[in-house]
Coordinates of C-alpha atoms and ligand atoms in Angstrom, one line a residue:
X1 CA -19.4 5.8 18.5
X2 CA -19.6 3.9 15.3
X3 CA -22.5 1.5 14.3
X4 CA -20.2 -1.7 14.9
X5 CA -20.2 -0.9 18.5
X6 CA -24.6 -0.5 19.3
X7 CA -25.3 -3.3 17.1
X8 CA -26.5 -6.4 19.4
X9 CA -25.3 -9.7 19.1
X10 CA -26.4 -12.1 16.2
X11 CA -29.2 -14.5 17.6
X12 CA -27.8 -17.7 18.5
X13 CA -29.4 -20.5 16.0
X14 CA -29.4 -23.1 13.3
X15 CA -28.0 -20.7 10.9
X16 CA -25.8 -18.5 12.8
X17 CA -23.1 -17.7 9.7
X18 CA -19.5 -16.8 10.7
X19 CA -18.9 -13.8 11.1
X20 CA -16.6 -11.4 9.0
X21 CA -14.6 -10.8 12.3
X22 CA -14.4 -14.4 13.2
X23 CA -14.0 -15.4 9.5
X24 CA -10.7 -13.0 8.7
X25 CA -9.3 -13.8 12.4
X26 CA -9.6 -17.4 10.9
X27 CA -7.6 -16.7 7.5
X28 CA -5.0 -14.6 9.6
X29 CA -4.4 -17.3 12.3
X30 CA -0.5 -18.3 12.3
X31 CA 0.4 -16.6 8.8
X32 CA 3.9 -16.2 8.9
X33 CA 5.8 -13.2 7.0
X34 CA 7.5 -15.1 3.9
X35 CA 11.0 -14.6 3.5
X36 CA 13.4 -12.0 1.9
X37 CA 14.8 -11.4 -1.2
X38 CA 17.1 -9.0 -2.4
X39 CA 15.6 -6.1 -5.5
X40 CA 17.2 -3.7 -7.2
X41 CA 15.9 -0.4 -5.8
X42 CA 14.3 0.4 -9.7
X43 CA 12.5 -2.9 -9.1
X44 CA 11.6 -1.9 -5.1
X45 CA 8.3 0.0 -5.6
X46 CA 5.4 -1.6 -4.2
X47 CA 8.0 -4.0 -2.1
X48 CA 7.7 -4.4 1.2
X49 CA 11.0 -3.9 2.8
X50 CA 12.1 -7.2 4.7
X51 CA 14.3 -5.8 7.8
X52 CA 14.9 -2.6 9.2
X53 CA 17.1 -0.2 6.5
X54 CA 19.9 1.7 7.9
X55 CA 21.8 4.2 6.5
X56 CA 24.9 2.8 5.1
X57 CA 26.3 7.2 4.4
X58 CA 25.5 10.2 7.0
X59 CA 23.7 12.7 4.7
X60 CA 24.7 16.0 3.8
X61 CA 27.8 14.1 3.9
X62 CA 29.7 17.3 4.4
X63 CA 28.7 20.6 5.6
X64 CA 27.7 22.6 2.5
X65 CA 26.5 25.9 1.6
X66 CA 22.5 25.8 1.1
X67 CA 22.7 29.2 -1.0
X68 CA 24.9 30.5 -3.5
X69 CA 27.4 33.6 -1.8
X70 CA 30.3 33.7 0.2
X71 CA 31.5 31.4 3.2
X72 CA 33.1 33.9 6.0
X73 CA 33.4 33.7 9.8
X74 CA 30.8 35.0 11.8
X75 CA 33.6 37.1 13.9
X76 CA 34.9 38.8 10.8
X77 CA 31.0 40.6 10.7
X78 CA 30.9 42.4 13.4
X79 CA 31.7 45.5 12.3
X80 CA 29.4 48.0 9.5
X81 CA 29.4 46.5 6.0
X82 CA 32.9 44.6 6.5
X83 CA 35.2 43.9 3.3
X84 CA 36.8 40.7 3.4
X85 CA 39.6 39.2 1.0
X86 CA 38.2 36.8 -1.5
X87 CA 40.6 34.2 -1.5
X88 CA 39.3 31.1 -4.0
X89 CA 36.5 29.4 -4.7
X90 CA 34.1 26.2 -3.6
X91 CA 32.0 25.2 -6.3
X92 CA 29.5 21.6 -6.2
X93 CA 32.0 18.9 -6.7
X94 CA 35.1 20.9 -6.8
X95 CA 35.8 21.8 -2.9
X96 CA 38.3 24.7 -2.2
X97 CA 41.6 23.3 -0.8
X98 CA 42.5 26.0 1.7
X99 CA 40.7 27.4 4.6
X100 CA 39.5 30.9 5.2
X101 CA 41.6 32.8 7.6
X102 CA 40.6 36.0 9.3
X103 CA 39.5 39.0 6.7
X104 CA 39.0 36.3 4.2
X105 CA 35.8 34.8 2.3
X106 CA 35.4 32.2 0.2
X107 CA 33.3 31.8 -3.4
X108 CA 30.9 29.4 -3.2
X109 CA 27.7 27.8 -4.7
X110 CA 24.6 25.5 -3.9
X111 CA 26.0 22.0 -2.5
X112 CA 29.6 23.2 -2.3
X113 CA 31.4 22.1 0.4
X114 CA 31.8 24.4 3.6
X115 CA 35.3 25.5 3.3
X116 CA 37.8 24.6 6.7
X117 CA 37.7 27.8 9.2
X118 CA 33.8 29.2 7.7
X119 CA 31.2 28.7 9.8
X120 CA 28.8 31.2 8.1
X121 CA 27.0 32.0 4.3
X122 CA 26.3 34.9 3.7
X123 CA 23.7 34.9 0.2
X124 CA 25.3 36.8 -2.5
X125 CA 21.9 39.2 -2.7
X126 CA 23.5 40.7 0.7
X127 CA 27.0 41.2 -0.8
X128 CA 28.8 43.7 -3.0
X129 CA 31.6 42.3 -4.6
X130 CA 34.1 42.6 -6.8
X131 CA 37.0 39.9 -8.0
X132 CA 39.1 40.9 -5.1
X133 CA 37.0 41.5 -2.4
X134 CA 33.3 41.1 -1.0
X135 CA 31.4 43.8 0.8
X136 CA 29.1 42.1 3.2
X137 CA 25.8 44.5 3.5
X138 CA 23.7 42.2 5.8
X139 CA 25.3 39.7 8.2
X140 CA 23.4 36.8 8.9
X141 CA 23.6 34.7 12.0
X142 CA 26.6 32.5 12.4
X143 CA 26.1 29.1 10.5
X144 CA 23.4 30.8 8.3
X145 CA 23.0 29.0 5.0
X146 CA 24.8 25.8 5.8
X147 CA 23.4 22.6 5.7
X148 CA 25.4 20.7 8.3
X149 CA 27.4 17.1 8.3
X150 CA 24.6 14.5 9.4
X151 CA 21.9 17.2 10.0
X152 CA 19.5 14.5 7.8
X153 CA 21.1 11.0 9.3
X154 CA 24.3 9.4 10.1
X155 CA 25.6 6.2 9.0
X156 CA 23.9 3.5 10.8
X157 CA 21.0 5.0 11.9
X158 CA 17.5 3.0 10.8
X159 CA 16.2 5.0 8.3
X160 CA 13.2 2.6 7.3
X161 CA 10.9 0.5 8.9
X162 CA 10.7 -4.0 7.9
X163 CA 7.1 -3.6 7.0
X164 CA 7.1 -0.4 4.9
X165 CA 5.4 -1.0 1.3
X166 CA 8.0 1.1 -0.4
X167 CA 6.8 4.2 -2.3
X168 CA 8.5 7.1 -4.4
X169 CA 9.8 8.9 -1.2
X170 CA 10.7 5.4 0.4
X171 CA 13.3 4.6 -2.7
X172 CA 14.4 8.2 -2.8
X173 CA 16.2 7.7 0.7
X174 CA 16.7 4.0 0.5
X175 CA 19.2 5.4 -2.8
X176 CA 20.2 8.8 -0.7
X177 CA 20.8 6.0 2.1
X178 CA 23.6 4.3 -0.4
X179 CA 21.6 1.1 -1.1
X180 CA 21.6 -0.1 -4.2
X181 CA 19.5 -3.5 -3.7
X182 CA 17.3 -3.5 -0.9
X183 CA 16.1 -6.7 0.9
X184 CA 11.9 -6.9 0.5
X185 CA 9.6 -9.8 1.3
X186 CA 9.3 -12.5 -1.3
X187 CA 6.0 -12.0 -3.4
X188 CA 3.3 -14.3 -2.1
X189 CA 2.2 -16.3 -5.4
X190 CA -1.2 -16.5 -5.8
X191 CA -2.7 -19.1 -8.0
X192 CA -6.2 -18.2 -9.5
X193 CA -8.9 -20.6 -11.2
X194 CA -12.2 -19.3 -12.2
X195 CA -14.7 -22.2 -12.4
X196 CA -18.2 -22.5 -14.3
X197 CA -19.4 -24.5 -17.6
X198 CA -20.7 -20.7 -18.8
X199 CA -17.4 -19.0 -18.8
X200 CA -15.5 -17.5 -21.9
X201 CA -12.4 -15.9 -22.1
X202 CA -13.0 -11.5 -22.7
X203 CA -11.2 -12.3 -26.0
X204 CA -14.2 -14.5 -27.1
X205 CA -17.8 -13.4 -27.9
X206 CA -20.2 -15.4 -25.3
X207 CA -22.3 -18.1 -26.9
X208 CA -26.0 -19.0 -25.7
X209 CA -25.6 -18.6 -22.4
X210 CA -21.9 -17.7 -21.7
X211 CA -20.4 -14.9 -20.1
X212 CA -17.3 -13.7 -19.7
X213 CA -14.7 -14.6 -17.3
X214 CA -14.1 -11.0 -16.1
X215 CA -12.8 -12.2 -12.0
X216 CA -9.1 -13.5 -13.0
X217 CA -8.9 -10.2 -14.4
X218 CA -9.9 -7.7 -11.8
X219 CA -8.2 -10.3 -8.8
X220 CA -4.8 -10.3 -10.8
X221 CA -5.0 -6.4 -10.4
X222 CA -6.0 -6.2 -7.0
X223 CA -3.4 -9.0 -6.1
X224 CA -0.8 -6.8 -7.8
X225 CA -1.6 -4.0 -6.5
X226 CA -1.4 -6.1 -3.3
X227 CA 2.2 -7.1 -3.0
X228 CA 1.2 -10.7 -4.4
X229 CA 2.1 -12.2 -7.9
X230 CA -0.7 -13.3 -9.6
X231 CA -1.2 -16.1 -11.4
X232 CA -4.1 -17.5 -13.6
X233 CA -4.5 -21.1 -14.2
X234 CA -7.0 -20.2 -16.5
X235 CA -11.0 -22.2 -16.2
X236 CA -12.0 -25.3 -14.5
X237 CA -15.3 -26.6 -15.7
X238 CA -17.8 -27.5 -13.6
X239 CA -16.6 -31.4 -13.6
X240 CA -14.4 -33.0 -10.9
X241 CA -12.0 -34.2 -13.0
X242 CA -11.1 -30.7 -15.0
X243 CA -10.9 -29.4 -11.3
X244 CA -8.6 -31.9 -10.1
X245 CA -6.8 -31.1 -13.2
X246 CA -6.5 -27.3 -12.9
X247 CA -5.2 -27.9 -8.8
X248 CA -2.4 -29.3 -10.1
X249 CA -1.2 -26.2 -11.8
X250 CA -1.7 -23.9 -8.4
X251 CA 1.3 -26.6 -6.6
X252 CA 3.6 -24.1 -5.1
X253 CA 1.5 -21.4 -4.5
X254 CA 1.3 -19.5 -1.3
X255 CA -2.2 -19.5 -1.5
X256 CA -5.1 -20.9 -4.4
X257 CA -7.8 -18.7 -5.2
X258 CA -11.1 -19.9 -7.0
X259 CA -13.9 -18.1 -8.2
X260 CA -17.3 -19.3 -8.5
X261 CA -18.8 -23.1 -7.5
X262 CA -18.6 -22.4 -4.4
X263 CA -22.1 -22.7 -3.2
X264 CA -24.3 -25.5 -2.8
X265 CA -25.7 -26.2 -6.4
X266 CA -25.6 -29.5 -8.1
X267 CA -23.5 -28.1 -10.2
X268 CA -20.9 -26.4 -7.2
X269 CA -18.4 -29.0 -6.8
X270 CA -15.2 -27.0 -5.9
X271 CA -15.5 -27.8 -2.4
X272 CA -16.1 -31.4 -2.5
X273 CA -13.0 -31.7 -5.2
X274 CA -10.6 -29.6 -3.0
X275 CA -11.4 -32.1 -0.4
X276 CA -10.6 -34.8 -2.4
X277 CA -8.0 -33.3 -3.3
X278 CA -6.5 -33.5 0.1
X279 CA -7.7 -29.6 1.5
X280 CA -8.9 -29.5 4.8
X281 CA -11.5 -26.9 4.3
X282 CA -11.8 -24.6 7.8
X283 CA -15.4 -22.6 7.3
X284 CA -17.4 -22.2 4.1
X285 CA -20.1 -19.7 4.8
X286 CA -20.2 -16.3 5.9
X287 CA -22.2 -13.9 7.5
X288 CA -22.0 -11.0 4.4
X289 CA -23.4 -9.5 1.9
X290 CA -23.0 -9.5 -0.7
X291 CA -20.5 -12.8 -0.5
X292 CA -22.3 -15.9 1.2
X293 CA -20.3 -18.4 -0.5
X294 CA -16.6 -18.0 0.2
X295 CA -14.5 -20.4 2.1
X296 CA -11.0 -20.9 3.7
X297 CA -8.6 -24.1 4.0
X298 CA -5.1 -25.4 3.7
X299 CA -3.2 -27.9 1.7
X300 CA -0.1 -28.1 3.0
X301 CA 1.8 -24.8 2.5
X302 CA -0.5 -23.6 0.4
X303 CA -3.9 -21.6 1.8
X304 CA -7.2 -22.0 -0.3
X305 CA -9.2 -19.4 -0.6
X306 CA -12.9 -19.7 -2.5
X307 CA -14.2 -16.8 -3.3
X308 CA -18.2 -16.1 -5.1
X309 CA -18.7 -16.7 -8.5
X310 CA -20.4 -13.0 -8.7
X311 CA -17.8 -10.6 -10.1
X312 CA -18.9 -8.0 -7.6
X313 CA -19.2 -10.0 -4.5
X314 CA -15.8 -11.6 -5.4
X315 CA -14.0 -8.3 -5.2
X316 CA -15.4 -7.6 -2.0
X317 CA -15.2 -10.5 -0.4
X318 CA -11.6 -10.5 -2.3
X319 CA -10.6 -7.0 -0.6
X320 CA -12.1 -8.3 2.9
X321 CA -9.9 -11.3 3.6
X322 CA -7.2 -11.8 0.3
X323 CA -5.7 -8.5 0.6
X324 CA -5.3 -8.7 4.5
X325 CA -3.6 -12.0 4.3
X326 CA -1.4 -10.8 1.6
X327 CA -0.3 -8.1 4.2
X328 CA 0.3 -10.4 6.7
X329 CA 2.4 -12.7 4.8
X330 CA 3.7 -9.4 3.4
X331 CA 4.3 -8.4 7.1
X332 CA 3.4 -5.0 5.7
X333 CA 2.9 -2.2 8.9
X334 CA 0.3 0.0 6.8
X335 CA -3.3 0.0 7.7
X336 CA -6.1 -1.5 5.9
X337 CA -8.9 -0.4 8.4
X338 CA -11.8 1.2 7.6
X339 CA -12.4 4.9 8.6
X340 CA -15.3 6.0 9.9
X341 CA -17.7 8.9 8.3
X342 CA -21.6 10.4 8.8
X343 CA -24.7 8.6 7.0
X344 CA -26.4 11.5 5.1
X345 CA -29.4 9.2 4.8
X346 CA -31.4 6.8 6.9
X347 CA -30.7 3.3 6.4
X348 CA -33.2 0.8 7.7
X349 CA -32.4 -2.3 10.2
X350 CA -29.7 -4.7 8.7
X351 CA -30.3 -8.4 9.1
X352 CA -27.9 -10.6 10.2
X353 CA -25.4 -10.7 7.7
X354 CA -22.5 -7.1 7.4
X355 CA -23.7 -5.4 4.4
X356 CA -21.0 -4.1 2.1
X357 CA -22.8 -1.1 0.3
X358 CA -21.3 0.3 -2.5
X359 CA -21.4 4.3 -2.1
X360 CA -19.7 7.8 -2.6
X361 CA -17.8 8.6 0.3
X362 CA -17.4 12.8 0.0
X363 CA -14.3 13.9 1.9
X364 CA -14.5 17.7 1.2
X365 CA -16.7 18.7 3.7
X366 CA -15.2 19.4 7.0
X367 CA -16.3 15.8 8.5
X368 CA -16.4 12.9 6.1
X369 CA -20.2 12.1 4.9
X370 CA -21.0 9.1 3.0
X371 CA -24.0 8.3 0.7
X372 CA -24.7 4.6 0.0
X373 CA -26.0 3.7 -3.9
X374 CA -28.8 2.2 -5.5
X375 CA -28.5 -0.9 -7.8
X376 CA -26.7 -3.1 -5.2
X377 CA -27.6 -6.3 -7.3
X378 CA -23.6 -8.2 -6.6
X379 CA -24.0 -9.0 -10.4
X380 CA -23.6 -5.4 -11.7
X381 CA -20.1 -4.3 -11.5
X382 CA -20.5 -0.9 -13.4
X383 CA -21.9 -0.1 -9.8
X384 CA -18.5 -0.7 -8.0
X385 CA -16.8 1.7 -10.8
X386 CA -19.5 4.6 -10.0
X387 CA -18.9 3.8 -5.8
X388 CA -16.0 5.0 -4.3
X389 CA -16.4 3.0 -1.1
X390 CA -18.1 0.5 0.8
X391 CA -20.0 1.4 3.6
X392 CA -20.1 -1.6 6.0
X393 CA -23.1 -1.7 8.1
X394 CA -22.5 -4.3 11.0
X395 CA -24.5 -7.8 11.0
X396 CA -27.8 -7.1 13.1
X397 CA -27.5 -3.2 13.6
X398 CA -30.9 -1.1 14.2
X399 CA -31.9 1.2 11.9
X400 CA -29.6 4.2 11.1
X401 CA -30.8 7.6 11.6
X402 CA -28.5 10.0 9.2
X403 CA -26.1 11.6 10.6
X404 CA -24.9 7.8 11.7
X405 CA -21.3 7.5 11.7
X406 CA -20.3 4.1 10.5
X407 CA -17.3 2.5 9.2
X408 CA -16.3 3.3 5.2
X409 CA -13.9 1.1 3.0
X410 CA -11.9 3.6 0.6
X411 CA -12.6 1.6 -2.7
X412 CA -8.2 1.4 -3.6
X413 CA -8.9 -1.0 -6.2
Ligands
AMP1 P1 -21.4 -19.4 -9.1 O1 -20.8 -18.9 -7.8 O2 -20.5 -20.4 -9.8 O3 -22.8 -19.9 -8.9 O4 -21.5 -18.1 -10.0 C1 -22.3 -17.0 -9.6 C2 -22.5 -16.1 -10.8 O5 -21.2 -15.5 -11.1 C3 -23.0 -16.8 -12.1 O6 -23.9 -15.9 -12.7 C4 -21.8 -16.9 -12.9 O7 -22.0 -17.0 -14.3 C5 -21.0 -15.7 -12.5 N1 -19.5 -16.0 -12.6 C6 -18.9 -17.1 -12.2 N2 -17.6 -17.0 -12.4 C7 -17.4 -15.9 -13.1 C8 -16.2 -15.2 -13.6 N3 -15.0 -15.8 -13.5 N4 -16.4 -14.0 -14.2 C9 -17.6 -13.5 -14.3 N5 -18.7 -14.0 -13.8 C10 -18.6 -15.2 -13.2
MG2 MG1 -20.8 -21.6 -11.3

């Protein structure tokens, strides 16, 4: 039983936040897989394939010999250390023309094609031979050694899933499956605007109180790494207008990212200018932590999605609702769930928001055990580099004994 399932309900209230669950239910509701287009197969890594692939060949497309040897048949090896007739030879790419008659063999190598009337390869390490004629020491089964017609798939038969995010081994039969372009889901664009009056670019040296504008950065990655295509719109300033400005540039986008302004200071406007700017904003608090502050709406086609200005609470809160909606409008079939592992120290009550805790998840032991960090301040980021998960302890949950088993997020980005 993990943690998730003993923890009680959150009190009902004045502040009761969304929850995570409720929250991502929200930003998944009627997302629709975008539509195909057709790749190269060089260009199909990381795709997600469209529609169902089948195989436009049958593979081996002919039977072939699996070993270098002889191709005989079986009834000619019945008797002690027979001597057949070599008669020609079947090489890769250069098939033998005749067939092998009884008291004959056949030459042949790796991937040559099964001469007519064989059935049988016996491995040359069993033969003695010389031009003329083979002596066949060790007779193998009938059909030994030969790979058969269609014995891997036959023309027509679905060979890939619509869903898969194609990898190496995906493209390797996609291209053994004679496809050359494969259909994939359109990349969802994602339009990104960091906001605050502080920010410089990592190419500049911060000022009297400036930092540096590391979220478009580490979002562009993860939205690549994603499925989506990322794109920066660079830095709103904490001014209406400048915001209003910068939305502009995220028109045609599947879906608007911001960074930072997204709480309730004076100087926080990104919520009242996507307003104005004709969003209908859906929820704008959440019961996490780290990650308060991030909020979900629509403008037309276009989703909104306003993630903290922290660079370490953005990423989380990026990796629990961006990347699953990029799946979905990816219509990818792979799963993004958390895995559960054992506490190996006590944690105390959790309050009522989920706690992401950055930590080492160890998967050498013979059950997984995980270790949360220290330092979880959602301003350090060197943290999330050291962490190799997040362990998620549910809104409200008692205190944790070790040897807990809770739910862990592999850190994949
Ligand atoms: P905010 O949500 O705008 O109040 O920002 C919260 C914290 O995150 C502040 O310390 C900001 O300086 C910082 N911050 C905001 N945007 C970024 C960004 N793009 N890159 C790095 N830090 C940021
Ligand atoms: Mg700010």
């Amino acid at each position: 039983m993990t943690a998730s399932t003993t923890a009680s309900a959150p009190p009902a209230g004045k502040s009761a936040l969304l929850s995570v669950e409720d929250a991502l239910a929200r930003v998944l509701d009627d997302v629709r897989v975008l539509g195909p287009e057709q790749v190269a197969l060089a260009q199909a890594p990381g795709r997600t394939l469209a529609h169902d692939l089948a195989a436009a060949l049958t593979n081996p497309p002919f039977d072939a010999s699996a070993m270098d040897g002889y191709a005989v048949r079986a009834e000619d090896l019945s008797g002690n250390t027979p001597t057949l007739r070599v008669v020609g030879e079947s090489a890769a790419g250069w098939p033998y023309a005749g067939s092998v008659r009884p008291g004959e063999a056949v030459r042949i190598f790796t991937g040559a094609a099964l001469p007519d009337g064989a059935d049988t390869i016996v491995i040359q390490e069993n033969t003695l031979a010389d031009p003329e004629s083979v002596r066949i020491l060790e007779a193998p089964r009938k059909g030994a050694n030969v790979r058969w017609r269609g014995s891997d798939f036959h023309e027509g038969e679905a060979v890939l899933t619509a869903g898969t995010r194609l990898i190496p081994r995906h493209v390797l039969l996609a291209a053994s499956a004679g496809h050359a372009m494969l259909a994939v889901v359109r990349k969802p664009v994602v339009a990104i605007l960091s906001t605050g009056d502080e920010l410089v670019e990592p190419s500049d040296r911060p000022m009297a109180g400036q930092i540096v504008a590391s979220n478009a950065y580490g979002l562009a990655a993860m939205i690549e790494a994603a499925g989506g295509e990322p794109r920066s719109i660079g830095i709103a300033r904490d001014d209406a207008e400048d915001l209003a400005h910068k939305f502009q540039e995220a028109a045609g986008a599947d879906i608007l990212v911001t960074t930072g302004g997204a709480s309730v200071g004076d100087h926080d406007l990104v919520r009242p200018s996507l307003e104005a700017w004709g969003a209908s904003l859906n929820f704008y608090k959440i019961a996490m932590r780290p990650g308060k502050p991030v909020f979900f709406g629509t403008r037309g086609s276009t989703r909104l999605l306003g993630l903290p200005g922290n660079p370490l609470s953005m990423m989380i809160a990026a990796r629990i609702f961006l990347v699953p909606l990029l799946a979905r409008l990816l219509g990818r079939t792979d799963k993004l769930a958390p895995v559960p592992a054992k506490l190996t120290v006590a944690l105390p009550a959790n309050g009522p928001r989920t706690h992401y805790m950055r930590a080492r998840l160890d998967t050498s032991a013979h059950e997984p055990l995980v270790a949360p960090l220290g330092g979880q301040d959602s301003a350090f980021v060197r943290a999330l580099v050291e962490a190799n998960c997040l362990a998620i302890i549910p809104a409200n949950a008692p205190a944790l004994p070790a040897g807990s088993t809770i739910d862990v997020l592999a850190l994949d980005f």
